[in-house]
Amino acid sequence: MSLLQKVKNFVRSKSIHVAYVDVGSCNGCDIEVLACLSPRYDIEQYGIYVHNNPREADILLVIGAYTPGWEEKLRSLWDKIPDPKVAIAIGNCPISGCVFNRPHSLIDPPVAKHIPIAAQVPGCPPRPTEILSAVLAMAPVVFKDYEVKKR
Ligand code: SF4
Protein backbone atom coordinates (compact mmCIF):
# COMPACT_ATOMS: atom_id res chain seq x y z
CA MET A 1 0.00 0.00 0.00
CA SER A 2 1.40 3.39 -0.96
CA LEU A 3 1.88 6.20 1.54
CA LEU A 4 -0.94 8.13 -0.13
CA GLN A 5 -3.28 5.18 0.31
CA LYS A 6 -2.25 4.81 3.98
CA VAL A 7 -2.96 8.49 4.60
CA LYS A 8 -6.27 8.19 2.80
CA ASN A 9 -7.30 5.22 4.93
CA PHE A 10 -6.19 6.92 8.14
CA VAL A 11 -7.89 10.25 7.50
CA ARG A 12 -11.06 9.17 5.79
CA SER A 13 -11.67 5.56 6.79
CA LYS A 14 -15.15 6.43 8.09
CA SER A 15 -16.13 8.69 5.22
CA ILE A 16 -16.74 7.68 1.62
CA HIS A 17 -16.50 10.54 -0.84
CA VAL A 18 -18.69 10.15 -3.92
CA ALA A 19 -18.52 12.14 -7.13
CA TYR A 20 -21.03 11.70 -9.90
CA VAL A 21 -21.12 12.37 -13.59
CA ASP A 22 -24.01 12.43 -16.03
CA VAL A 23 -22.87 11.34 -19.49
CA GLY A 24 -26.26 11.72 -21.16
CA SER A 25 -29.40 10.94 -19.18
CA CYS A 26 -33.04 11.96 -19.00
CA ASN A 27 -32.25 13.23 -15.46
CA GLY A 28 -34.42 10.52 -13.90
CA CYS A 29 -31.42 8.86 -12.26
CA ASP A 30 -29.97 12.23 -11.19
CA ILE A 31 -33.14 12.87 -9.22
CA GLU A 32 -32.79 9.51 -7.44
CA VAL A 33 -29.19 10.33 -6.50
CA LEU A 34 -30.36 13.71 -5.20
CA ALA A 35 -33.10 11.93 -3.23
CA CYS A 36 -30.32 10.04 -1.42
CA LEU A 37 -29.32 13.42 0.04
CA SER A 38 -32.83 14.21 1.28
CA PRO A 39 -33.83 13.73 4.95
CA ARG A 40 -35.82 10.62 3.98
CA TYR A 41 -32.73 8.63 2.91
CA ASP A 42 -30.05 10.82 4.55
CA ILE A 43 -27.02 9.27 2.86
CA GLU A 44 -24.69 11.35 5.05
CA GLN A 45 -25.74 9.38 8.16
CA TYR A 46 -23.55 6.56 6.78
CA GLY A 47 -20.56 8.86 6.37
CA ILE A 48 -21.11 9.17 2.62
CA TYR A 49 -20.33 12.61 1.28
CA VAL A 50 -21.51 13.44 -2.26
CA HIS A 51 -19.71 16.17 -4.18
CA ASN A 52 -18.21 16.75 -7.58
CA ASN A 53 -14.50 16.95 -6.89
CA PRO A 54 -12.86 13.90 -8.49
CA ARG A 55 -9.52 14.56 -6.77
CA GLU A 56 -11.15 13.88 -3.40
CA ALA A 57 -13.47 11.08 -4.50
CA ASP A 58 -13.37 7.36 -3.74
CA ILE A 59 -16.38 6.35 -5.82
CA LEU A 60 -17.63 7.69 -9.14
CA LEU A 61 -21.32 7.27 -9.93
CA VAL A 62 -21.89 7.22 -13.69
CA ILE A 63 -25.35 8.13 -14.89
CA GLY A 64 -26.76 8.19 -18.41
CA ALA A 65 -26.15 6.63 -21.81
CA TYR A 66 -22.61 7.29 -22.96
CA THR A 67 -22.45 9.88 -25.72
CA PRO A 68 -19.37 10.47 -27.93
CA GLY A 69 -18.76 13.93 -26.49
CA TRP A 70 -17.61 12.21 -23.29
CA GLU A 71 -14.81 10.26 -24.96
CA GLU A 72 -11.92 12.18 -23.38
CA LYS A 73 -13.78 13.93 -20.57
CA LEU A 74 -14.90 10.75 -18.77
CA ARG A 75 -11.43 9.16 -18.98
CA SER A 76 -9.84 12.37 -17.74
CA LEU A 77 -12.30 12.52 -14.83
CA TRP A 78 -11.60 8.89 -13.94
CA ASP A 79 -7.84 9.43 -14.05
CA LYS A 80 -8.10 12.32 -11.57
CA ILE A 81 -9.62 10.08 -8.86
CA PRO A 82 -6.89 8.74 -6.53
CA ASP A 83 -6.53 4.98 -6.00
CA PRO A 84 -8.16 2.94 -4.61
CA LYS A 85 -11.31 3.89 -6.50
CA VAL A 86 -14.35 2.33 -8.10
CA ALA A 87 -17.00 3.40 -10.57
CA ILE A 88 -20.65 2.37 -10.24
CA ALA A 89 -23.07 2.46 -13.18
CA ILE A 90 -26.38 3.89 -11.98
CA GLY A 91 -29.51 2.94 -13.92
CA ASN A 92 -30.06 1.07 -17.16
CA CYS A 93 -28.58 3.80 -19.35
CA PRO A 94 -24.88 3.22 -18.59
CA ILE A 95 -25.48 -0.54 -18.67
CA SER A 96 -27.41 -0.91 -21.92
CA GLY A 97 -28.38 2.52 -23.22
CA CYS A 98 -31.95 1.86 -22.05
CA VAL A 99 -34.57 3.82 -24.02
CA PHE A 100 -31.86 5.70 -25.94
CA ASN A 101 -30.47 2.51 -27.50
CA ARG A 102 -32.17 2.48 -30.90
CA PRO A 103 -31.05 2.24 -34.52
CA HIS A 104 -28.98 5.23 -35.66
CA SER A 105 -28.58 6.45 -32.07
CA LEU A 106 -25.23 8.12 -31.33
CA ILE A 107 -24.84 6.60 -27.88
CA ASP A 108 -22.12 4.04 -27.20
CA PRO A 109 -23.06 1.78 -24.25
CA PRO A 110 -22.06 0.14 -22.03
CA VAL A 111 -19.99 2.69 -20.17
CA ALA A 112 -17.81 -0.25 -19.00
CA LYS A 113 -16.18 -0.07 -22.45
CA HIS A 114 -14.77 3.33 -21.53
CA ILE A 115 -13.83 3.11 -17.82
CA PRO A 116 -13.74 0.11 -15.42
CA ILE A 117 -17.12 -0.41 -13.77
CA ALA A 118 -17.07 -2.29 -10.45
CA ALA A 119 -20.81 -2.49 -9.82
CA GLN A 120 -24.10 -1.85 -11.57
CA VAL A 121 -27.41 -0.68 -10.17
CA PRO A 122 -30.03 -1.52 -12.81
CA GLY A 123 -33.41 0.19 -12.96
CA CYS A 124 -35.08 3.01 -14.82
CA PRO A 125 -34.45 4.63 -12.48
CA PRO A 126 -33.12 2.57 -9.55
CA ARG A 127 -34.40 3.34 -6.05
CA PRO A 128 -32.33 5.53 -3.72
CA THR A 129 -31.99 2.61 -1.31
CA GLU A 130 -30.42 0.50 -4.09
CA ILE A 131 -27.93 3.30 -4.88
CA LEU A 132 -27.12 3.62 -1.19
CA SER A 133 -26.59 -0.14 -0.83
CA ALA A 134 -24.25 -0.19 -3.83
CA VAL A 135 -22.10 2.60 -2.41
CA LEU A 136 -21.89 0.90 1.00
CA ALA A 137 -21.04 -2.43 -0.67
CA MET A 138 -18.03 -0.79 -2.29
CA ALA A 139 -16.69 0.59 1.01
CA PRO A 140 -14.40 -2.39 1.71
CA VAL A 141 -12.84 -1.89 -1.71
CA VAL A 142 -12.06 1.81 -1.35
CA PHE A 143 -11.13 1.56 2.35
CA LYS A 144 -9.48 -1.64 3.38
CA ASP A 145 -10.19 -1.08 7.06
CA TYR A 146 -13.64 0.47 6.64
CA GLU A 147 -16.33 -0.75 9.01
CA VAL A 148 -20.02 0.09 8.61
CA LYS A 149 -21.18 1.73 11.82
CA LYS A 150 -23.86 -0.23 13.66
CA ARG A 151 -26.87 1.95 14.53
S1 SF4 B 1 -32.00 4.66 -16.68
FE1 SF4 B 1 -34.05 5.51 -17.12
S2 SF4 B 1 -34.34 7.12 -15.55
FE2 SF4 B 1 -32.13 6.65 -15.61
S3 SF4 B 1 -31.28 8.17 -17.02
FE3 SF4 B 1 -31.76 6.30 -18.22
S4 SF4 B 1 -33.82 6.64 -19.05
FE4 SF4 B 1 -33.50 8.12 -17.39
GROMACS .gro file of N, CA and C and ligand atoms in nm:
model
  461
    1MET      N    1   0.085  -0.120   0.000
    1MET     CA    2   0.000   0.000   0.000
    1MET      C    3   0.089   0.125   0.000
    2SER      N    4   0.058   0.218  -0.087
    2SER     CA    5   0.140   0.339  -0.096
    2SER      C    6   0.113   0.430   0.023
    3LEU      N    7   0.204   0.526   0.044
    3LEU     CA    8   0.188   0.620   0.154
    3LEU      C    9   0.057   0.698   0.138
    4LEU      N   10   0.029   0.737   0.013
    4LEU     CA   11  -0.094   0.813  -0.013
    4LEU      C   12  -0.217   0.732   0.027
    5GLN      N   13  -0.215   0.603  -0.004
    5GLN     CA   14  -0.328   0.518   0.031
    5GLN      C   15  -0.339   0.502   0.183
    6LYS      N   16  -0.223   0.493   0.251
    6LYS     CA   17  -0.225   0.481   0.398
    6LYS      C   18  -0.286   0.607   0.460
    7VAL      N   19  -0.244   0.722   0.408
    7VAL     CA   20  -0.296   0.849   0.460
    7VAL      C   21  -0.446   0.858   0.435
    8LYS      N   22  -0.485   0.814   0.315
    8LYS     CA   23  -0.627   0.819   0.280
    8LYS      C   24  -0.709   0.731   0.376
    9ASN      N   25  -0.660   0.611   0.402
    9ASN     CA   26  -0.730   0.522   0.493
    9ASN      C   27  -0.738   0.581   0.633
   10PHE      N   28  -0.626   0.639   0.678
   10PHE     CA   29  -0.619   0.692   0.814
   10PHE      C   30  -0.716   0.809   0.832
   11VAL      N   31  -0.712   0.902   0.736
   11VAL     CA   32  -0.789   1.025   0.750
   11VAL      C   33  -0.937   1.005   0.722
   12ARG      N   34  -0.967   0.920   0.625
   12ARG     CA   35  -1.106   0.917   0.579
   12ARG      C   36  -1.169   0.778   0.588
   13SER      N   37  -1.120   0.694   0.677
   13SER     CA   38  -1.167   0.556   0.679
   13SER      C   39  -1.314   0.544   0.719
   14LYS      N   40  -1.373   0.649   0.773
   14LYS     CA   41  -1.515   0.643   0.809
   14LYS      C   42  -1.599   0.733   0.719
   15SER      N   43  -1.541   0.774   0.606
   15SER     CA   44  -1.613   0.869   0.522
   15SER      C   45  -1.585   0.839   0.375
   16ILE      N   46  -1.688   0.799   0.304
   16ILE     CA   47  -1.674   0.768   0.162
   16ILE      C   48  -1.711   0.893   0.082
   17HIS      N   49  -1.621   0.937  -0.001
   17HIS     CA   50  -1.650   1.054  -0.084
   17HIS      C   51  -1.695   1.007  -0.223
   18VAL      N   52  -1.808   1.059  -0.266
   18VAL     CA   53  -1.869   1.015  -0.392
   18VAL      C   54  -1.881   1.134  -0.487
   19ALA      N   55  -1.829   1.116  -0.607
   19ALA     CA   56  -1.852   1.214  -0.713
   19ALA      C   57  -1.946   1.149  -0.815
   20TYR      N   58  -2.019   1.230  -0.887
   20TYR     CA   59  -2.103   1.170  -0.990
   20TYR      C   60  -2.095   1.248  -1.119
   21VAL      N   61  -2.118   1.174  -1.228
   21VAL     CA   62  -2.112   1.237  -1.359
   21VAL      C   63  -2.230   1.187  -1.442
   22ASP      N   64  -2.290   1.277  -1.514
   22ASP     CA   65  -2.401   1.243  -1.603
   22ASP      C   66  -2.351   1.252  -1.746
   23VAL      N   67  -2.342   1.136  -1.814
   23VAL     CA   68  -2.287   1.134  -1.949
   23VAL      C   69  -2.397   1.127  -2.056
   24GLY      N   70  -2.518   1.168  -2.017
   24GLY     CA   71  -2.626   1.172  -2.116
   24GLY      C   72  -2.750   1.100  -2.069
   25SER      N   73  -2.821   1.161  -1.974
   25SER     CA   74  -2.940   1.094  -1.918
   25SER      C   75  -3.065   1.175  -1.942
   26CYS      N   76  -3.178   1.120  -1.896
   26CYS     CA   77  -3.304   1.196  -1.900
   26CYS      C   78  -3.323   1.273  -1.771
   27ASN      N   79  -3.225   1.262  -1.680
   27ASN     CA   80  -3.225   1.323  -1.546
   27ASN      C   81  -3.305   1.245  -1.443
   28GLY      N   82  -3.367   1.133  -1.485
   28GLY     CA   83  -3.442   1.052  -1.390
   28GLY      C   84  -3.350   0.995  -1.282
   29CYS      N   85  -3.234   0.944  -1.323
   29CYS     CA   86  -3.142   0.886  -1.226
   29CYS      C   87  -3.076   0.994  -1.140
   30ASP      N   88  -3.054   1.112  -1.198
   30ASP     CA   89  -2.997   1.223  -1.119
   30ASP      C   90  -3.088   1.255  -1.001
   31ILE      N   91  -3.218   1.254  -1.029
   31ILE     CA   92  -3.314   1.287  -0.922
   31ILE      C   93  -3.308   1.183  -0.811
   32GLU      N   94  -3.287   1.056  -0.848
   32GLU     CA   95  -3.279   0.951  -0.744
   32GLU      C   96  -3.152   0.966  -0.661
   33VAL      N   97  -3.043   1.008  -0.726
   33VAL     CA   98  -2.919   1.033  -0.650
   33VAL      C   99  -2.942   1.151  -0.556
   34LEU      N  100  -3.008   1.255  -0.606
   34LEU     CA  101  -3.036   1.371  -0.520
   34LEU      C  102  -3.127   1.332  -0.405
   35ALA      N  103  -3.221   1.238  -0.430
   35ALA     CA  104  -3.310   1.193  -0.323
   35ALA      C  105  -3.232   1.126  -0.210
   36CYS      N  106  -3.117   1.066  -0.245
   36CYS     CA  107  -3.032   1.004  -0.142
   36CYS      C  108  -2.986   1.108  -0.040
   37LEU      N  109  -2.978   1.235  -0.085
   37LEU     CA  110  -2.932   1.342   0.004
   37LEU      C  111  -3.044   1.399   0.090
   38SER      N  112  -3.168   1.363   0.057
   38SER     CA  113  -3.283   1.421   0.128
   38SER      C  114  -3.294   1.359   0.268
   39PRO      N  115  -3.368   1.427   0.359
   39PRO     CA  116  -3.383   1.373   0.495
   39PRO      C  117  -3.441   1.232   0.497
   40ARG      N  118  -3.520   1.196   0.399
   40ARG     CA  119  -3.582   1.062   0.398
   40ARG      C  120  -3.476   0.951   0.391
   41TYR      N  121  -3.376   0.967   0.306
   41TYR     CA  122  -3.273   0.863   0.291
   41TYR      C  123  -3.143   0.900   0.361
   42ASP      N  124  -3.115   1.028   0.373
   42ASP     CA  125  -3.005   1.082   0.455
   42ASP      C  126  -2.875   1.003   0.438
   43ILE      N  127  -2.822   1.006   0.317
   43ILE     CA  128  -2.702   0.927   0.286
   43ILE      C  129  -2.584   0.966   0.374
   44GLU      N  130  -2.583   1.090   0.424
   44GLU     CA  131  -2.469   1.135   0.505
   44GLU      C  132  -2.465   1.067   0.642
   45GLN      N  133  -2.577   1.007   0.687
   45GLN     CA  134  -2.574   0.938   0.816
   45GLN      C  135  -2.478   0.819   0.812
   46TYR      N  136  -2.448   0.770   0.692
   46TYR     CA  137  -2.355   0.656   0.678
   46TYR      C  138  -2.213   0.703   0.653
   47GLY      N  139  -2.190   0.832   0.661
   47GLY     CA  140  -2.056   0.886   0.637
   47GLY      C  141  -2.026   0.898   0.489
   48ILE      N  142  -2.130   0.904   0.407
   48ILE     CA  143  -2.111   0.917   0.262
   48ILE      C  144  -2.130   1.063   0.224
   49TYR      N  145  -2.029   1.119   0.163
   49TYR     CA  146  -2.033   1.261   0.128
   49TYR      C  147  -2.033   1.273  -0.024
   50VAL      N  148  -2.137   1.334  -0.080
   50VAL     CA  149  -2.151   1.344  -0.226
   50VAL      C  150  -2.109   1.484  -0.271
   51HIS      N  151  -2.016   1.489  -0.363
   51HIS     CA  152  -1.971   1.617  -0.418
   51HIS      C  153  -1.922   1.592  -0.560
   52ASN      N  154  -1.866   1.693  -0.620
   52ASN     CA  155  -1.821   1.675  -0.758
   52ASN      C  156  -1.674   1.708  -0.776
   53ASN      N  157  -1.594   1.673  -0.678
   53ASN     CA  158  -1.450   1.695  -0.689
   53ASN      C  159  -1.382   1.560  -0.706
   54PRO      N  160  -1.344   1.523  -0.829
   54PRO     CA  161  -1.286   1.390  -0.849
   54PRO      C  162  -1.156   1.368  -0.772
   55ARG      N  163  -1.081   1.473  -0.747
   55ARG     CA  164  -0.952   1.456  -0.677
   55ARG      C  165  -0.971   1.414  -0.533
   56GLU      N  166  -1.091   1.429  -0.479
   56GLU     CA  167  -1.115   1.388  -0.340
   56GLU      C  168  -1.214   1.271  -0.334
   57ALA      N  169  -1.244   1.212  -0.448
   57ALA     CA  170  -1.347   1.108  -0.450
   57ALA      C  171  -1.287   0.969  -0.432
   58ASP      N  172  -1.371   0.878  -0.383
   58ASP     CA  173  -1.337   0.736  -0.374
   58ASP      C  174  -1.421   0.656  -0.474
   59ILE      N  175  -1.543   0.704  -0.495
   59ILE     CA  176  -1.638   0.635  -0.582
   59ILE      C  177  -1.693   0.733  -0.684
   60LEU      N  178  -1.702   0.688  -0.808
   60LEU     CA  179  -1.763   0.769  -0.914
   60LEU      C  180  -1.894   0.703  -0.955
   61LEU      N  181  -2.003   0.776  -0.943
   61LEU     CA  182  -2.132   0.727  -0.993
   61LEU      C  183  -2.146   0.776  -1.136
   62VAL      N  184  -2.172   0.684  -1.228
   62VAL     CA  185  -2.189   0.722  -1.369
   62VAL      C  186  -2.334   0.704  -1.407
   63ILE      N  187  -2.393   0.812  -1.455
   63ILE     CA  188  -2.535   0.813  -1.489
   63ILE      C  189  -2.550   0.846  -1.637
   64GLY      N  190  -2.644   0.781  -1.704
   64GLY     CA  191  -2.676   0.819  -1.841
   64GLY      C  192  -2.611   0.730  -1.946
   65ALA      N  193  -2.668   0.738  -2.066
   65ALA     CA  194  -2.615   0.663  -2.181
   65ALA      C  195  -2.493   0.739  -2.233
   66TYR      N  196  -2.388   0.667  -2.255
   66TYR     CA  197  -2.261   0.729  -2.296
   66TYR      C  198  -2.273   0.791  -2.435
   67THR      N  199  -2.241   0.918  -2.443
   67THR     CA  200  -2.245   0.988  -2.572
   67THR      C  201  -2.102   1.023  -2.615
   68PRO      N  202  -2.075   1.030  -2.746
   68PRO     CA  203  -1.937   1.047  -2.793
   68PRO      C  204  -1.866   1.169  -2.738
   69GLY      N  205  -1.939   1.273  -2.704
   69GLY     CA  206  -1.876   1.393  -2.649
   69GLY      C  207  -1.800   1.368  -2.520
   70TRP      N  208  -1.826   1.252  -2.456
   70TRP     CA  209  -1.761   1.221  -2.329
   70TRP      C  210  -1.633   1.141  -2.346
   71GLU      N  211  -1.596   1.112  -2.467
   71GLU     CA  212  -1.481   1.026  -2.496
   71GLU      C  213  -1.358   1.059  -2.409
   72GLU      N  214  -1.311   1.182  -2.415
   72GLU     CA  215  -1.192   1.218  -2.338
   72GLU      C  216  -1.226   1.267  -2.198
   73LYS      N  217  -1.343   1.331  -2.186
   73LYS     CA  218  -1.378   1.393  -2.057
   73LYS      C  219  -1.397   1.288  -1.947
   74LEU      N  220  -1.465   1.177  -1.979
   74LEU     CA  221  -1.490   1.075  -1.877
   74LEU      C  222  -1.359   1.009  -1.835
   75ARG      N  223  -1.273   0.978  -1.930
   75ARG     CA  224  -1.143   0.916  -1.898
   75ARG      C  225  -1.059   1.010  -1.813
   76SER      N  226  -1.061   1.137  -1.849
   76SER     CA  227  -0.984   1.237  -1.774
   76SER      C  228  -1.036   1.249  -1.630
   77LEU      N  229  -1.169   1.247  -1.616
   77LEU     CA  230  -1.230   1.252  -1.483
   77LEU      C  231  -1.189   1.131  -1.400
   78TRP      N  232  -1.195   1.013  -1.461
   78TRP     CA  233  -1.160   0.889  -1.394
   78TRP      C  234  -1.014   0.891  -1.350
   79ASP      N  235  -0.927   0.940  -1.437
   79ASP     CA  236  -0.784   0.943  -1.405
   79ASP      C  237  -0.752   1.037  -1.290
   80LYS      N  238  -0.836   1.136  -1.266
   80LYS     CA  239  -0.810   1.232  -1.157
   80LYS      C  240  -0.843   1.173  -1.020
   81ILE      N  241  -0.923   1.067  -1.014
   81ILE     CA  242  -0.962   1.008  -0.886
   81ILE      C  243  -0.846   0.924  -0.833
   82PRO      N  244  -0.803   0.951  -0.707
   82PRO     CA  245  -0.689   0.874  -0.653
   82PRO      C  246  -0.728   0.729  -0.622
   83ASP      N  247  -0.633   0.639  -0.637
   83ASP     CA  248  -0.653   0.498  -0.600
   83ASP      C  249  -0.656   0.485  -0.448
   84PRO      N  250  -0.726   0.386  -0.392
   84PRO     CA  251  -0.816   0.294  -0.461
   84PRO      C  252  -0.949   0.362  -0.493
   85LYS      N  253  -1.009   0.324  -0.604
   85LYS     CA  254  -1.131   0.389  -0.650
   85LYS      C  255  -1.217   0.288  -0.725
   86VAL      N  256  -1.345   0.317  -0.730
   86VAL     CA  257  -1.435   0.233  -0.810
   86VAL      C  258  -1.536   0.323  -0.879
   87ALA      N  259  -1.591   0.272  -0.988
   87ALA     CA  260  -1.700   0.340  -1.057
   87ALA      C  261  -1.823   0.250  -1.051
   88ILE      N  262  -1.939   0.310  -1.029
   88ILE     CA  263  -2.065   0.237  -1.024
   88ILE      C  264  -2.157   0.293  -1.132
   89ALA      N  265  -2.211   0.205  -1.215
   89ALA     CA  266  -2.307   0.246  -1.318
   89ALA      C  267  -2.445   0.253  -1.254
   90ILE      N  268  -2.507   0.370  -1.260
   90ILE     CA  269  -2.638   0.389  -1.198
   90ILE      C  270  -2.747   0.393  -1.305
   91GLY      N  271  -2.839   0.297  -1.298
   91GLY     CA  272  -2.951   0.294  -1.392
   91GLY      C  273  -2.920   0.211  -1.516
   92ASN      N  274  -3.022   0.189  -1.596
   92ASN     CA  275  -3.006   0.107  -1.716
   92ASN      C  276  -2.925   0.176  -1.825
   93CYS      N  277  -2.925   0.308  -1.826
   93CYS     CA  278  -2.858   0.380  -1.935
   93CYS      C  279  -2.709   0.346  -1.948
   94PRO      N  280  -2.630   0.355  -1.842
   94PRO     CA  281  -2.488   0.322  -1.859
   94PRO      C  282  -2.462   0.173  -1.878
   95ILE      N  283  -2.564   0.090  -1.852
   95ILE     CA  284  -2.548  -0.054  -1.867
   95ILE      C  285  -2.583  -0.097  -2.010
   96SER      N  286  -2.694  -0.045  -2.061
   96SER     CA  287  -2.741  -0.091  -2.192
   96SER      C  288  -2.779   0.021  -2.289
   97GLY      N  289  -2.788   0.143  -2.239
   97GLY     CA  290  -2.838   0.252  -2.322
   97GLY      C  291  -2.986   0.276  -2.301
   98CYS      N  292  -3.053   0.175  -2.241
   98CYS     CA  293  -3.195   0.186  -2.205
   98CYS      C  294  -3.279   0.239  -2.323
   99VAL      N  295  -3.365   0.335  -2.297
   99VAL     CA  296  -3.457   0.382  -2.402
   99VAL      C  297  -3.385   0.456  -2.514
  100PHE      N  298  -3.260   0.495  -2.491
  100PHE     CA  299  -3.186   0.570  -2.594
  100PHE      C  300  -3.116   0.476  -2.693
  101ASN      N  301  -3.118   0.346  -2.664
  101ASN     CA  302  -3.047   0.251  -2.750
  101ASN      C  303  -3.138   0.207  -2.865
  102ARG      N  304  -3.134   0.278  -2.973
  102ARG     CA  305  -3.217   0.248  -3.090
  102ARG      C  306  -3.132   0.261  -3.216
  103PRO      N  307  -3.182   0.212  -3.328
  103PRO     CA  308  -3.105   0.224  -3.452
  103PRO      C  309  -3.069   0.369  -3.481
  104HIS      N  310  -2.949   0.391  -3.528
  104HIS     CA  311  -2.898   0.523  -3.566
  104HIS      C  312  -2.874   0.616  -3.447
  105SER      N  313  -2.887   0.563  -3.325
  105SER     CA  314  -2.858   0.645  -3.207
  105SER      C  315  -2.707   0.668  -3.198
  106LEU      N  316  -2.666   0.781  -3.144
  106LEU     CA  317  -2.523   0.812  -3.133
  106LEU      C  318  -2.461   0.762  -3.004
  107ILE      N  319  -2.540   0.703  -2.916
  107ILE     CA  320  -2.484   0.660  -2.788
  107ILE      C  321  -2.394   0.538  -2.807
  108ASP      N  322  -2.308   0.513  -2.708
  108ASP     CA  323  -2.212   0.404  -2.720
  108ASP      C  324  -2.202   0.325  -2.589
  109PRO      N  325  -2.311   0.257  -2.548
  109PRO     CA  326  -2.306   0.178  -2.425
  109PRO      C  327  -2.237   0.043  -2.448
  110PRO      N  328  -2.199  -0.027  -2.343
  110PRO     CA  329  -2.206   0.014  -2.203
  110PRO      C  330  -2.089   0.105  -2.167
  111VAL      N  331  -2.105   0.178  -2.059
  111VAL     CA  332  -1.999   0.269  -2.017
  111VAL      C  333  -1.874   0.191  -1.972
  112ALA      N  334  -1.894   0.061  -1.940
  112ALA     CA  335  -1.781  -0.025  -1.900
  112ALA      C  336  -1.678  -0.039  -2.013
  113LYS      N  337  -1.715  -0.005  -2.135
  113LYS     CA  338  -1.618  -0.007  -2.245
  113LYS      C  339  -1.519   0.109  -2.232
  114HIS      N  340  -1.554   0.209  -2.155
  114HIS     CA  341  -1.477   0.333  -2.153
  114HIS      C  342  -1.398   0.353  -2.023
  115ILE      N  343  -1.457   0.312  -1.908
  115ILE     CA  344  -1.383   0.311  -1.782
  115ILE      C  345  -1.422   0.182  -1.709
  116PRO      N  346  -1.337   0.133  -1.615
  116PRO     CA  347  -1.374   0.011  -1.542
  116PRO      C  348  -1.495   0.034  -1.452
  117ILE      N  349  -1.591  -0.052  -1.460
  117ILE     CA  350  -1.712  -0.041  -1.377
  117ILE      C  351  -1.711  -0.158  -1.278
  118ALA      N  352  -1.716  -0.125  -1.148
  118ALA     CA  353  -1.707  -0.229  -1.045
  118ALA      C  354  -1.844  -0.283  -1.006
  119ALA      N  355  -1.948  -0.204  -1.022
  119ALA     CA  356  -2.081  -0.249  -0.982
  119ALA      C  357  -2.185  -0.178  -1.068
  120GLN      N  358  -2.300  -0.242  -1.079
  120GLN     CA  359  -2.410  -0.185  -1.157
  120GLN      C  360  -2.536  -0.183  -1.072
  121VAL      N  361  -2.613  -0.076  -1.085
  121VAL     CA  362  -2.741  -0.068  -1.017
  121VAL      C  363  -2.848  -0.051  -1.125
  122PRO      N  364  -2.905  -0.163  -1.173
  122PRO     CA  365  -3.003  -0.152  -1.281
  122PRO      C  366  -3.134  -0.090  -1.232
  123GLY      N  367  -3.212  -0.042  -1.328
  123GLY     CA  368  -3.341   0.019  -1.296
  123GLY      C  369  -3.357   0.143  -1.381
  124CYS      N  370  -3.482   0.182  -1.398
  124CYS     CA  371  -3.508   0.301  -1.482
  124CYS      C  372  -3.615   0.386  -1.415
  125PRO      N  373  -3.577   0.459  -1.313
  125PRO     CA  374  -3.445   0.463  -1.248
  125PRO      C  375  -3.441   0.365  -1.130
  126PRO      N  376  -3.320   0.338  -1.077
  126PRO     CA  377  -3.312   0.257  -0.955
  126PRO      C  378  -3.360   0.337  -0.834
  127ARG      N  379  -3.394   0.267  -0.727
  127ARG     CA  380  -3.440   0.334  -0.605
  127ARG      C  381  -3.321   0.391  -0.529
  128PRO      N  382  -3.342   0.498  -0.454
  128PRO     CA  383  -3.233   0.553  -0.372
  128PRO      C  384  -3.171   0.450  -0.278
  129THR      N  385  -3.253   0.361  -0.223
  129THR     CA  386  -3.199   0.261  -0.131
  129THR      C  387  -3.103   0.166  -0.203
  130GLU      N  388  -3.131   0.138  -0.332
  130GLU     CA  389  -3.042   0.050  -0.409
  130GLU      C  390  -2.909   0.121  -0.438
  131ILE      N  391  -2.916   0.252  -0.465
  131ILE     CA  392  -2.793   0.330  -0.488
  131ILE      C  393  -2.710   0.333  -0.360
  132LEU      N  394  -2.778   0.358  -0.250
  132LEU     CA  395  -2.712   0.362  -0.119
  132LEU      C  396  -2.645   0.229  -0.087
  133SER      N  397  -2.715   0.119  -0.111
  133SER     CA  398  -2.659  -0.014  -0.083
  133SER      C  399  -2.535  -0.040  -0.168
  134ALA      N  400  -2.539   0.004  -0.294
  134ALA     CA  401  -2.425  -0.019  -0.383
  134ALA      C  402  -2.303   0.057  -0.335
  135VAL      N  403  -2.323   0.180  -0.291
  135VAL     CA  404  -2.210   0.260  -0.241
  135VAL      C  405  -2.152   0.195  -0.116
  136LEU      N  406  -2.238   0.153  -0.024
  136LEU     CA  407  -2.189   0.090   0.100
  136LEU      C  408  -2.118  -0.042   0.070
  137ALA      N  409  -2.167  -0.115  -0.031
  137ALA     CA  410  -2.104  -0.243  -0.067
  137ALA      C  411  -1.963  -0.223  -0.120
  138MET      N  412  -1.936  -0.107  -0.174
  138MET     CA  413  -1.803  -0.079  -0.229
  138MET      C  414  -1.705  -0.027  -0.124
  139ALA      N  415  -1.756   0.003  -0.004
  139ALA     CA  416  -1.669   0.059   0.101
  139ALA      C  417  -1.547  -0.027   0.130
  140PRO      N  418  -1.560  -0.159   0.142
  140PRO     CA  419  -1.440  -0.239   0.171
  140PRO      C  420  -1.337  -0.232   0.059
  141VAL      N  421  -1.379  -0.197  -0.060
  141VAL     CA  422  -1.284  -0.189  -0.171
  141VAL      C  423  -1.205  -0.059  -0.164
  142VAL      N  424  -1.275   0.051  -0.136
  142VAL     CA  425  -1.206   0.181  -0.135
  142VAL      C  426  -1.136   0.209  -0.002
  143PHE      N  427  -1.180   0.143   0.105
  143PHE     CA  428  -1.113   0.156   0.235
  143PHE      C  429  -1.096   0.018   0.293
  144LYS      N  430  -0.973  -0.027   0.294
  144LYS     CA  431  -0.948  -0.164   0.338
  144LYS      C  432  -0.997  -0.188   0.480
  145ASP      N  433  -0.983  -0.087   0.566
  145ASP     CA  434  -1.019  -0.108   0.706
  145ASP      C  435  -1.152  -0.040   0.741
  146TYR      N  436  -1.235  -0.018   0.638
  146TYR     CA  437  -1.364   0.047   0.664
  146TYR      C  438  -1.459  -0.047   0.736
  147GLU      N  439  -1.531   0.004   0.835
  147GLU     CA  440  -1.633  -0.075   0.901
  147GLU      C  441  -1.762   0.005   0.899
  148VAL      N  442  -1.873  -0.060   0.860
  148VAL     CA  443  -2.002   0.009   0.861
  148VAL      C  444  -2.045   0.024   1.005
  149LYS      N  445  -2.078   0.148   1.042
  149LYS     CA  446  -2.118   0.173   1.182
  149LYS      C  447  -2.251   0.105   1.211
  150LYS      N  448  -2.260   0.039   1.323
  150LYS     CA  449  -2.386  -0.023   1.366
  150LYS      C  450  -2.470   0.084   1.433
  151ARG      N  451  -2.598   0.093   1.394
  151ARG     CA  452  -2.687   0.195   1.453
  151ARG      C  453  -2.808   0.127   1.513
  152SF4     S1  454  -3.200   0.466  -1.668
  152SF4    FE1  455  -3.405   0.551  -1.712
  152SF4     S2  456  -3.434   0.712  -1.555
  152SF4    FE2  457  -3.213   0.665  -1.561
  152SF4     S3  458  -3.128   0.817  -1.702
  152SF4    FE3  459  -3.176   0.630  -1.822
  152SF4     S4  460  -3.382   0.664  -1.905
  152SF4    FE4  461  -3.350   0.812  -1.739
   0.00000   0.00000   0.00000
